[in-house]
Amino acid sequence: MEFIQIGGAWAFLGLAAILALYMLKRRFEEHEVPSTYLWRRMLADQNANRPFQKLRKNLLMVLQLAVVALLALALMHPATKGLTGGDYVLIFDTSLSVRADGRMEQAKECALRMVDEMAAGSSVTVITAGNEVETPLSRSEDSVRVKQTISSVRAGYAGAALDRAVSLAQAMAREIDGLNIVVFSDDYEAPEGIRTVNAERGAENRAILSVKLARRAEANEAVVVVANYGEACDVTLEIEADGALWDVHTVSLEKEQTLGVPFTLPDDVQTVHARIRQSDALAEDNEAWGVPQDARSHVVAYAGDKNVFLETAIGLREDVELVKTDFEGLASAKAEMYVSVQNGLTVLSRTGVTSITAGEEKLAANGSLVVSERETLMDGVSVDGVAVRSYRPLTGGRTLLSLNGDALISADDDSVVFGFDLHNTNFPLRLGFPVLMRNLLSEMLEETTLATDGLKAGDTLRFSAASESRAEAVDPDGVRMTLPCVLKKPGLYTLSQTAKDDVRETRFVVGLNAAELDVREAAPSANAGAGNAQRAAGRDYVRLLVCLALAVSMVEWWVSRRGY
């Protein structure tokens, strides 16, 4: 509430005038009396008419004072603050940190009040800035719909792309004259000309940053990393192993300390859930999960002629298990890569087949071997001093190595083919061969695996599957997502990988970004008068006050006529 014409307060002098009249006015009434017995009552009336005596109760006086007060208030033009009509962009920070201490609810309440103050015809655009920038409402003049959209805004679990959201709003401002931009956040510093409504109040917080599991010969162990964003305190940690309470431990944290707390776990534990018992400003970081990080073994199936050089090069990868079989067993083997050696050709394939074909054997003529520099598979591969006795020219795919225009090594999307017998060349004895095999194994095996360690809410889980492979992730709520997908919330996920008839499931943990967990700092609101929004009367109360004054005047007239 504000008074636009504060000078109208002079009208309150009328109250003093009415009081003075009632205090000074002498009132006489004629009475015929049969005796002087009533003289004493008459003397009492004279005393009451003396100036500056306490006023007796008088209904007419009260009503007249009320009329003057209402008219004086009307002259002062009372109104609630409001905004002129125009275009508004309301940007909401939906990062994890605005979940702390009711900040999101405060921001929405402030935005709803702002909508109430807007004049009729104002258009509102709502932009949410979380891990991605979204526009759930664009230039709507329907205040009911605007309020519903604002009320439906929810904070996420990642960071906030506020700069991108503001850039979008500024691009709109270049097309819309007089656009007013308001950012609702907790610690955002807006550029000049943009109003910010920040939380303005920080809070202490404690968080579990991670839960790491290790399998050891003597015992399984979990290390729970706890961070204290505040003063020294005691924190009680509860540990659940495979869904059952296993251990409870209270630790003392110094001011702003990060501490790793070890726990001994039962044998063959598959899932650990750690939780902070005490409540604080941000509940979402008071729990975390951990799963064993066992080394993954990649299966490579091998069939055909024995080749010590090739087998040794594959065995240099410690995470590769080489399984030897015959060609009949190769077709039914469940592996991530298939190697076949026969008829002077060596084929490495994800699917067991290749689109590359070989011609008749040729003796190598004089000439230089040429490496395709555009192929990443040949990065770091040197063929200096390499000689080939004979080969079968390859057709199809991309050429990796050639001699006199003939392809000696070629690759397609799922396979690599050597068009010469590795026993008929000195290539395996040169440094370039193990480098090439390292590149090939990395390419072939990476396509069916992915790193899940250290993932945070808001990260994108990517997976480039082979032609006959697919993968999907299951979030903590049981929702299945086809990769690539955005990991929207923290918790325990399951990755399902399917290749041919082989289905492999791997559990992994998604944590929180530590930058969002320290909520002690909160910037004050700034640029409150920025933009093109001008203050005006949002709700005018002059008419209401005048009507009330007239109503009270009618009551005063009626009371006067009744002789009260």
Coordinates of C-alpha atoms in Angstrom, one line a residue:
M1 CA 0.0 0.0 0.0
E2 CA 1.2 3.5 -0.9
F3 CA -0.3 7.0 -1.0
I4 CA 0.1 8.7 -4.3
Q5 CA -1.1 12.2 -3.2
I6 CA 0.4 12.4 0.3
G7 CA -0.5 16.1 0.4
G8 CA -4.1 15.2 1.0
A9 CA -3.3 14.4 4.6
W10 CA -4.2 18.1 5.4
A11 CA -7.8 17.0 5.4
F12 CA -7.2 15.2 8.7
L13 CA -7.3 18.7 10.3
G14 CA -11.1 18.3 10.0
L15 CA -11.0 15.8 12.8
A16 CA -9.5 18.4 15.2
A17 CA -12.2 20.9 14.1
I18 CA -15.0 18.5 14.9
L19 CA -13.6 17.6 18.3
A20 CA -13.1 21.4 19.1
L21 CA -16.8 22.1 18.2
Y22 CA -18.0 19.3 20.4
M23 CA -15.8 20.5 23.2
L24 CA -16.7 24.2 23.0
K25 CA -20.3 24.0 21.9
R26 CA -22.9 24.9 24.7
R27 CA -26.1 23.0 24.4
F28 CA -29.4 24.3 25.9
E29 CA -32.7 22.7 26.1
E30 CA -35.9 24.3 27.6
H31 CA -37.6 22.4 30.4
E32 CA -40.6 23.3 32.6
V33 CA -40.1 21.9 36.1
P34 CA -42.5 21.9 39.0
S35 CA -39.8 22.5 41.6
T36 CA -36.1 23.4 42.0
Y37 CA -35.2 19.9 42.8
L38 CA -33.6 19.5 39.4
W39 CA -31.2 22.5 39.8
R40 CA -28.5 20.1 40.9
R41 CA -28.8 18.2 37.6
M42 CA -28.7 21.5 35.7
L43 CA -25.5 22.4 37.4
A44 CA -24.0 19.2 36.3
D45 CA -24.9 20.0 32.7
Q46 CA -23.2 23.4 33.1
N47 CA -20.0 21.6 34.2
A48 CA -20.1 19.3 31.2
N49 CA -20.3 22.3 28.9
R50 CA -17.1 23.8 30.2
P51 CA -14.3 23.8 27.6
F52 CA -11.7 21.0 27.5
Q53 CA -13.7 18.6 29.7
K54 CA -13.7 14.9 28.8
L55 CA -16.1 14.2 26.0
R56 CA -19.2 12.2 26.8
K57 CA -20.1 9.3 24.5
N58 CA -21.7 10.7 21.4
L59 CA -22.6 8.5 18.4
L60 CA -23.1 11.4 16.1
M61 CA -19.5 12.7 16.8
V62 CA -18.0 9.2 16.1
L63 CA -19.9 9.0 12.8
Q64 CA -18.8 12.5 11.7
L65 CA -15.2 11.8 12.6
A66 CA -15.4 8.6 10.5
V67 CA -16.7 10.6 7.5
V68 CA -13.9 13.1 7.7
A69 CA -11.2 10.4 8.1
L70 CA -12.5 8.4 5.1
L71 CA -12.6 11.6 2.9
A72 CA -9.1 12.5 4.0
L73 CA -7.8 9.0 3.1
A74 CA -9.5 9.3 -0.3
L75 CA -7.7 12.6 -0.9
M76 CA -4.4 10.9 -0.2
H77 CA -5.1 8.5 -3.1
P78 CA -4.2 5.1 -1.5
A79 CA -3.2 2.3 -3.8
T80 CA -1.2 -0.9 -3.9
K81 CA 2.0 -0.9 -6.0
G82 CA 1.6 -2.0 -9.5
L83 CA 3.3 -2.2 -12.9
T84 CA 2.3 -0.7 -16.2
G85 CA 1.2 -3.0 -19.0
G86 CA 3.9 -4.4 -21.3
D87 CA 5.9 -7.5 -22.1
Y88 CA 7.6 -9.4 -19.3
V89 CA 10.1 -12.3 -19.3
L90 CA 10.3 -14.2 -16.0
I91 CA 13.4 -16.4 -15.8
F92 CA 13.5 -19.1 -13.1
D93 CA 16.8 -20.7 -11.8
T94 CA 15.9 -24.4 -11.5
S95 CA 19.3 -25.6 -10.3
L96 CA 19.8 -27.9 -7.3
S97 CA 20.8 -25.0 -5.0
V98 CA 17.3 -23.3 -5.2
R99 CA 15.9 -26.4 -3.5
A100 CA 17.6 -25.2 -0.3
D101 CA 15.7 -23.5 2.4
G102 CA 12.5 -23.0 0.5
R103 CA 14.1 -20.7 -2.1
M104 CA 12.1 -22.0 -5.1
E105 CA 8.8 -21.5 -3.2
Q106 CA 9.9 -18.0 -2.3
A107 CA 10.7 -17.1 -5.9
K108 CA 7.4 -18.4 -7.1
E109 CA 5.5 -16.4 -4.5
C110 CA 7.3 -13.3 -5.5
A111 CA 6.5 -13.9 -9.2
L112 CA 2.9 -14.5 -8.5
R113 CA 2.6 -11.2 -6.6
M114 CA 4.3 -9.5 -9.5
V115 CA 1.7 -10.9 -11.9
D116 CA -1.1 -9.6 -9.6
E117 CA 0.4 -6.1 -9.8
M118 CA 0.6 -6.1 -13.6
A119 CA -1.9 -4.1 -15.5
A120 CA -4.4 -5.7 -17.8
G121 CA -3.0 -6.6 -21.2
S122 CA 0.5 -7.4 -19.9
S123 CA 2.1 -10.4 -21.7
V124 CA 4.3 -12.8 -19.8
T125 CA 7.0 -15.3 -21.1
V126 CA 8.3 -17.9 -18.6
I127 CA 11.7 -19.4 -19.1
T128 CA 13.3 -22.1 -16.9
A129 CA 17.0 -22.4 -16.6
G130 CA 18.2 -25.7 -15.4
N131 CA 20.6 -28.1 -17.1
E132 CA 18.7 -27.0 -20.3
V133 CA 16.8 -23.8 -21.1
E134 CA 13.1 -24.3 -21.7
T135 CA 10.2 -22.0 -22.4
P136 CA 7.0 -23.5 -21.0
L137 CA 5.0 -20.3 -21.7
S138 CA 5.5 -17.6 -24.4
R139 CA 3.9 -14.1 -24.4
S140 CA 0.6 -15.1 -22.7
E141 CA -1.9 -12.4 -21.6
D142 CA -4.0 -15.0 -19.7
S143 CA -3.1 -14.3 -16.0
V144 CA -4.6 -17.6 -14.9
R145 CA -2.4 -19.6 -17.3
V146 CA 0.6 -17.5 -16.3
K147 CA 0.0 -18.3 -12.6
Q148 CA -0.5 -22.0 -13.4
T149 CA 2.8 -22.1 -15.3
I150 CA 4.7 -20.3 -12.5
S151 CA 3.2 -22.7 -9.9
S152 CA 4.3 -25.7 -11.9
V153 CA 8.0 -24.7 -12.1
R154 CA 10.2 -27.3 -10.3
A155 CA 13.8 -27.2 -9.3
G156 CA 16.1 -29.9 -10.8
Y157 CA 19.2 -31.6 -9.6
A158 CA 21.9 -30.1 -11.8
G159 CA 23.2 -26.6 -12.5
A160 CA 21.5 -23.6 -14.1
A161 CA 22.2 -22.3 -17.6
L162 CA 21.2 -18.8 -16.6
D163 CA 23.5 -17.1 -19.0
R164 CA 21.9 -18.9 -21.9
A165 CA 18.4 -18.0 -20.6
V166 CA 19.3 -14.4 -20.2
S167 CA 20.9 -14.3 -23.7
L168 CA 17.6 -15.7 -25.1
A169 CA 15.6 -13.0 -23.2
Q170 CA 18.0 -10.3 -24.5
A171 CA 17.5 -11.6 -28.1
M172 CA 13.7 -11.2 -27.5
A173 CA 14.3 -7.7 -26.2
R174 CA 15.9 -6.7 -29.5
E175 CA 12.6 -7.6 -31.2
I176 CA 10.2 -6.4 -28.6
D177 CA 10.3 -2.7 -27.4
G178 CA 10.1 -2.2 -23.7
L179 CA 10.6 -5.8 -22.7
N180 CA 11.1 -6.2 -18.9
I181 CA 13.4 -9.1 -17.9
V182 CA 13.3 -10.5 -14.3
V183 CA 15.6 -13.3 -13.1
F184 CA 14.6 -15.3 -10.0
S185 CA 17.6 -17.1 -8.5
D186 CA 19.7 -17.4 -5.4
D187 CA 23.0 -15.8 -6.3
Y188 CA 22.8 -14.5 -9.9
E189 CA 24.5 -11.2 -10.9
A190 CA 22.5 -9.9 -13.8
P191 CA 23.8 -7.7 -16.6
E192 CA 22.8 -4.0 -16.6
G193 CA 19.1 -3.4 -17.3
I194 CA 17.9 -6.8 -15.9
R195 CA 16.2 -7.1 -12.6
T196 CA 17.2 -10.0 -10.2
V197 CA 15.2 -11.3 -7.3
N198 CA 17.7 -13.4 -5.3
A199 CA 17.3 -15.5 -2.2
E200 CA 19.3 -13.0 -0.1
R201 CA 19.8 -15.5 2.7
G202 CA 22.4 -18.3 2.9
A203 CA 22.3 -21.5 5.0
E204 CA 24.7 -24.1 6.3
N205 CA 24.7 -27.5 4.7
R206 CA 26.3 -31.0 5.0
A207 CA 26.5 -33.3 2.1
I208 CA 27.6 -36.8 1.1
L209 CA 29.8 -36.3 -1.9
S210 CA 30.4 -40.0 -2.8
V211 CA 30.4 -43.6 -1.7
K212 CA 33.3 -45.7 -3.0
L213 CA 33.4 -49.4 -2.6
A214 CA 36.5 -51.6 -2.8
R215 CA 36.8 -55.4 -2.7
R216 CA 39.9 -56.4 -0.7
A217 CA 41.3 -59.8 0.2
E218 CA 40.9 -59.2 4.0
A219 CA 37.5 -57.4 3.9
N220 CA 35.2 -55.3 1.7
E221 CA 35.3 -51.6 2.5
A222 CA 33.3 -48.5 1.7
V223 CA 34.6 -44.9 2.1
V224 CA 31.9 -42.3 2.5
V225 CA 33.1 -38.8 1.7
V226 CA 31.3 -36.1 3.7
A227 CA 31.6 -32.3 3.2
N228 CA 30.7 -29.7 5.8
Y229 CA 29.6 -26.4 4.4
G230 CA 29.4 -24.5 7.7
E231 CA 30.6 -24.4 11.3
A232 CA 32.0 -27.4 13.2
C233 CA 29.3 -30.1 13.9
D234 CA 28.7 -33.7 14.5
V235 CA 27.1 -35.8 11.7
T236 CA 25.6 -39.3 12.2
L237 CA 26.0 -41.6 9.2
E238 CA 23.7 -44.6 8.6
I239 CA 25.0 -47.3 6.3
E240 CA 22.6 -49.8 4.6
A241 CA 24.1 -52.9 2.9
D242 CA 21.8 -54.4 0.3
G243 CA 18.8 -52.7 1.9
A244 CA 19.5 -53.7 5.5
L245 CA 20.9 -51.4 8.1
W246 CA 24.5 -52.3 8.6
D247 CA 26.3 -49.6 10.6
V248 CA 25.7 -46.3 12.3
H249 CA 28.6 -43.9 13.0
T250 CA 28.9 -40.4 14.3
V251 CA 31.8 -38.2 13.1
S252 CA 32.9 -34.8 14.1
L253 CA 33.5 -32.4 11.3
E254 CA 35.5 -29.3 11.6
K255 CA 34.5 -26.0 9.9
E256 CA 34.4 -26.4 6.1
Q257 CA 36.0 -29.9 6.4
T258 CA 35.7 -32.7 3.8
L259 CA 36.3 -36.1 5.4
G260 CA 36.4 -39.7 4.1
V261 CA 34.8 -42.1 6.6
P262 CA 35.7 -45.8 6.2
F263 CA 33.2 -48.6 6.8
T264 CA 33.8 -52.4 6.8
L265 CA 31.1 -54.2 4.7
P266 CA 29.8 -57.7 4.6
D267 CA 31.0 -60.2 2.0
D268 CA 29.5 -60.0 -1.5
V269 CA 27.7 -56.8 -0.9
Q270 CA 26.2 -55.4 -4.0
T271 CA 24.7 -52.0 -3.0
V272 CA 25.5 -49.5 -0.3
H273 CA 23.2 -46.7 0.7
A274 CA 24.7 -44.0 3.0
R275 CA 22.5 -41.4 4.7
I276 CA 23.0 -38.4 7.0
R277 CA 20.5 -38.6 9.9
Q278 CA 20.4 -34.9 10.7
S279 CA 18.3 -32.5 8.6
D280 CA 19.8 -29.4 7.0
A281 CA 19.2 -26.8 4.4
L282 CA 19.4 -29.2 1.4
A283 CA 17.9 -32.7 1.9
E284 CA 18.8 -34.0 -1.6
D285 CA 22.5 -34.3 -0.8
N286 CA 22.0 -36.2 2.5
E287 CA 22.1 -39.6 0.8
A288 CA 24.2 -41.3 -1.7
W289 CA 24.8 -44.8 -3.2
G290 CA 27.8 -47.0 -4.0
V291 CA 28.2 -50.2 -6.0
P292 CA 31.3 -52.3 -6.5
Q293 CA 33.6 -51.2 -9.3
D294 CA 34.9 -54.6 -10.6
A295 CA 37.2 -54.6 -13.5
R296 CA 35.3 -55.4 -16.7
S297 CA 36.6 -58.2 -18.9
H298 CA 36.1 -57.9 -22.7
V299 CA 35.6 -61.2 -24.5
V300 CA 37.4 -61.6 -27.8
A301 CA 36.7 -64.8 -29.8
Y302 CA 39.5 -66.2 -32.0
A303 CA 39.3 -68.8 -34.7
G304 CA 41.6 -69.9 -37.5
D305 CA 45.3 -70.3 -38.0
K306 CA 47.6 -69.8 -35.1
N307 CA 49.2 -66.4 -35.1
V308 CA 51.5 -65.6 -32.2
F309 CA 52.0 -62.0 -33.2
L310 CA 48.2 -61.3 -33.3
E311 CA 47.5 -63.2 -30.1
T312 CA 50.3 -61.4 -28.2
A313 CA 49.1 -58.0 -29.4
I314 CA 45.5 -58.7 -28.3
G315 CA 46.8 -60.0 -24.9
L316 CA 48.5 -56.7 -24.2
R317 CA 45.2 -55.4 -23.0
E318 CA 44.8 -56.6 -19.4
D319 CA 41.0 -56.3 -19.6
V320 CA 40.7 -58.6 -22.6
E321 CA 39.8 -62.3 -22.3
L322 CA 40.9 -64.2 -25.5
V323 CA 38.7 -67.2 -26.2
K324 CA 39.9 -69.6 -28.9
T325 CA 37.4 -71.6 -30.8
D326 CA 36.7 -73.1 -34.3
F327 CA 34.8 -71.4 -37.1
E328 CA 31.6 -73.2 -36.2
G329 CA 31.9 -72.1 -32.6
L330 CA 32.8 -68.6 -33.6
A331 CA 29.4 -68.0 -35.1
S332 CA 27.7 -68.9 -31.8
A333 CA 30.2 -67.3 -29.4
K334 CA 29.1 -64.4 -27.2
A335 CA 31.9 -61.9 -27.6
E336 CA 32.5 -58.2 -28.1
M337 CA 34.9 -58.8 -30.9
Y338 CA 35.5 -61.7 -33.3
V339 CA 38.9 -62.5 -34.9
S340 CA 39.2 -65.0 -37.8
V341 CA 42.5 -65.9 -39.6
Q342 CA 42.3 -68.0 -42.8
N343 CA 43.3 -67.9 -46.5
G344 CA 45.9 -65.2 -45.8
L345 CA 43.3 -62.8 -44.4
T346 CA 42.9 -61.5 -40.8
V347 CA 39.4 -60.1 -40.0
L348 CA 38.5 -58.3 -36.8
S349 CA 34.8 -57.7 -36.4
R350 CA 32.2 -56.7 -33.9
T351 CA 29.5 -58.8 -35.5
G352 CA 31.6 -61.7 -37.0
V353 CA 31.0 -60.6 -40.6
T354 CA 32.5 -57.9 -42.9
S355 CA 31.4 -56.2 -46.1
I356 CA 35.0 -56.1 -47.3
T357 CA 36.1 -58.6 -50.0
A358 CA 39.5 -59.8 -51.1
G359 CA 40.8 -60.5 -54.6
E360 CA 43.4 -63.0 -55.9
E361 CA 46.8 -63.1 -54.2
K362 CA 49.4 -60.8 -55.7
L363 CA 53.2 -60.6 -55.2
A364 CA 54.2 -57.2 -53.8
A365 CA 55.9 -55.1 -56.4
N366 CA 58.3 -52.3 -55.6
G367 CA 56.6 -49.3 -54.1
S368 CA 56.0 -47.5 -50.9
L369 CA 53.3 -48.3 -48.4
V370 CA 50.9 -45.3 -47.9
V371 CA 49.1 -44.7 -44.6
S372 CA 45.7 -42.8 -44.8
E373 CA 46.4 -39.8 -42.6
R374 CA 42.7 -39.0 -42.3
E375 CA 41.9 -42.2 -40.4
T376 CA 42.1 -42.1 -36.6
L377 CA 42.8 -45.8 -36.6
M378 CA 46.2 -45.1 -38.1
D379 CA 47.2 -42.4 -35.6
G380 CA 50.8 -42.9 -34.5
V381 CA 51.2 -45.9 -36.9
S382 CA 54.6 -45.9 -38.7
V383 CA 55.3 -48.2 -41.6
D384 CA 58.9 -47.2 -42.2
G385 CA 60.9 -50.3 -43.2
V386 CA 57.9 -52.5 -43.5
A387 CA 57.9 -55.0 -46.3
V388 CA 55.1 -57.3 -47.5
R389 CA 55.8 -60.4 -49.6
S390 CA 52.3 -61.0 -51.0
Y391 CA 48.8 -59.7 -50.4
R392 CA 45.2 -59.9 -51.6
P393 CA 43.9 -56.5 -52.7
L394 CA 40.8 -55.5 -50.7
T395 CA 37.6 -54.0 -52.1
G396 CA 35.0 -52.1 -50.0
G397 CA 35.2 -50.0 -46.9
R398 CA 37.8 -47.3 -46.2
T399 CA 41.5 -47.8 -47.1
L400 CA 43.8 -47.6 -44.1
L401 CA 47.0 -48.8 -45.8
S402 CA 47.8 -49.2 -49.5
L403 CA 50.5 -50.2 -51.9
N404 CA 50.6 -49.0 -55.5
G405 CA 46.9 -48.1 -55.2
D406 CA 45.9 -51.5 -53.8
A407 CA 44.2 -51.6 -50.4
L408 CA 46.2 -53.8 -47.9
I409 CA 44.2 -52.9 -44.8
S410 CA 40.6 -51.7 -45.0
A411 CA 37.8 -50.9 -42.5
D412 CA 34.1 -50.5 -42.5
D413 CA 31.7 -49.5 -39.7
D414 CA 32.0 -52.8 -37.8
S415 CA 35.2 -54.5 -39.0
V416 CA 38.9 -54.2 -40.0
V417 CA 40.5 -56.6 -42.6
F418 CA 44.2 -57.3 -43.2
G419 CA 44.7 -58.3 -46.8
F420 CA 48.0 -60.1 -46.1
D421 CA 49.3 -62.9 -43.9
L422 CA 51.0 -61.5 -40.9
H423 CA 53.6 -64.3 -41.2
N424 CA 54.6 -63.0 -44.7
T425 CA 55.6 -59.5 -43.5
N426 CA 57.9 -57.9 -40.9
F427 CA 55.1 -55.5 -39.8
P428 CA 54.5 -57.4 -36.4
L429 CA 58.2 -56.8 -35.6
R430 CA 57.9 -53.0 -36.1
L431 CA 56.7 -50.5 -33.5
G432 CA 53.8 -49.5 -35.7
F433 CA 52.0 -52.9 -35.3
P434 CA 51.3 -52.8 -31.5
V435 CA 50.2 -49.2 -32.0
L436 CA 47.7 -50.2 -34.7
M437 CA 46.4 -53.1 -32.6
R438 CA 45.9 -50.7 -29.6
N439 CA 43.9 -48.3 -31.8
L440 CA 41.8 -51.2 -33.3
L441 CA 41.0 -52.7 -29.9
S442 CA 40.1 -49.3 -28.4
E443 CA 37.8 -48.6 -31.3
M444 CA 36.2 -52.0 -31.4
L445 CA 35.7 -52.5 -27.7
E446 CA 34.8 -48.9 -26.8
E447 CA 31.7 -49.1 -29.0
T448 CA 30.1 -51.7 -26.7
T449 CA 31.2 -50.3 -23.3
L450 CA 31.1 -46.9 -21.6
A451 CA 32.5 -45.3 -18.5
T452 CA 29.9 -44.7 -15.8
D453 CA 32.2 -43.6 -13.0
G454 CA 31.9 -40.1 -11.8
L455 CA 28.5 -39.3 -13.5
K456 CA 26.5 -36.4 -12.1
A457 CA 22.9 -35.4 -12.4
G458 CA 22.5 -33.4 -15.6
D459 CA 25.2 -35.4 -17.5
T460 CA 24.3 -37.1 -20.8
L461 CA 24.9 -40.8 -21.0
R462 CA 26.1 -41.6 -24.5
F463 CA 26.5 -45.0 -26.2
S464 CA 27.5 -45.7 -29.8
A465 CA 26.3 -49.2 -30.3
A466 CA 27.3 -51.6 -33.0
S467 CA 24.8 -52.3 -35.7
E468 CA 23.3 -55.2 -33.9
S469 CA 23.7 -53.8 -30.4
R470 CA 21.5 -51.5 -28.3
A471 CA 21.5 -50.1 -24.8
E472 CA 19.1 -48.4 -22.4
A473 CA 19.3 -47.1 -18.9
V474 CA 16.8 -47.5 -16.1
D475 CA 16.6 -44.5 -13.6
P476 CA 15.9 -44.8 -9.9
D477 CA 12.1 -44.5 -10.5
G478 CA 12.2 -47.5 -12.9
V479 CA 11.8 -45.4 -16.0
R480 CA 13.6 -46.8 -19.1
M481 CA 15.5 -44.4 -21.3
T482 CA 17.1 -45.1 -24.7
L483 CA 20.7 -43.9 -24.9
P484 CA 21.9 -41.2 -25.3
C485 CA 19.8 -39.8 -22.4
V486 CA 20.1 -37.1 -19.8
L487 CA 20.5 -38.3 -16.2
K488 CA 18.1 -36.0 -14.5
K489 CA 18.3 -37.1 -10.9
P490 CA 20.8 -38.7 -8.5
G491 CA 20.6 -42.3 -7.4
L492 CA 21.1 -45.9 -8.5
Y493 CA 20.8 -46.6 -12.3
T494 CA 20.9 -49.8 -14.3
L495 CA 22.6 -50.0 -17.7
S496 CA 21.3 -52.8 -20.0
Q497 CA 23.4 -53.7 -23.0
T498 CA 22.2 -56.1 -25.6
A499 CA 24.3 -57.6 -28.4
K500 CA 22.8 -60.5 -30.3
D501 CA 21.3 -62.7 -27.6
D502 CA 23.6 -61.5 -24.9
V503 CA 22.1 -59.1 -22.3
R504 CA 24.4 -57.5 -19.8
E505 CA 23.2 -55.4 -16.9
T506 CA 25.5 -53.0 -15.0
R507 CA 24.5 -50.9 -12.1
F508 CA 26.0 -47.4 -11.7
V509 CA 25.6 -44.4 -9.5
V510 CA 24.8 -40.8 -10.5
G511 CA 25.8 -38.2 -7.9
L512 CA 25.4 -34.5 -7.5
N513 CA 27.5 -31.6 -8.6
A514 CA 29.5 -30.4 -5.6
A515 CA 29.4 -26.8 -6.9
E516 CA 25.6 -26.8 -6.1
L517 CA 25.9 -28.0 -2.5
D518 CA 27.4 -25.0 -0.9
V519 CA 24.4 -22.8 -0.3
R520 CA 25.9 -20.5 2.3
E521 CA 26.2 -17.6 -0.1
A522 CA 23.2 -15.8 -1.5
A523 CA 23.4 -12.6 -3.4
P524 CA 21.0 -9.7 -2.6
S525 CA 18.4 -8.7 -5.2
A526 CA 19.7 -6.0 -7.6
N527 CA 18.6 -3.6 -10.3
A528 CA 15.2 -3.4 -8.7
G529 CA 14.3 -0.5 -10.9
A530 CA 15.9 -1.9 -14.0
G531 CA 14.1 -2.5 -17.2
N532 CA 11.2 -0.6 -18.6
A533 CA 8.6 -1.4 -16.0
Q534 CA 7.2 1.8 -14.3
R535 CA 5.4 1.8 -11.0
A536 CA 1.8 2.9 -11.1
A537 CA -1.4 2.3 -9.1
G538 CA -2.0 -1.4 -9.1
R539 CA -5.2 -1.2 -7.2
D540 CA -6.9 2.2 -6.5
Y541 CA -8.9 2.5 -3.3
V542 CA -10.3 6.1 -3.8
R543 CA -13.7 5.0 -5.0
L544 CA -14.1 2.5 -2.2
L545 CA -13.3 5.2 0.4
V546 CA -15.6 7.7 -1.1
C547 CA -18.4 5.2 -1.1
L548 CA -17.8 4.3 2.5
A549 CA -17.8 8.0 3.4
L550 CA -21.2 8.5 1.7
A551 CA -22.6 5.4 3.5
V552 CA -21.4 6.6 6.9
S553 CA -22.9 10.1 6.1
M554 CA -26.3 8.4 5.5
V555 CA -26.0 6.6 8.8
E556 CA -25.1 9.9 10.5
W557 CA -28.2 11.6 9.0
W558 CA -30.4 8.7 10.1
V559 CA -29.0 8.8 13.7
S560 CA -29.5 12.6 13.8
R561 CA -33.1 12.3 12.7
R562 CA -33.8 9.8 15.3
G563 CA -32.4 12.2 17.9
Y564 CA -29.6 10.0 19.3

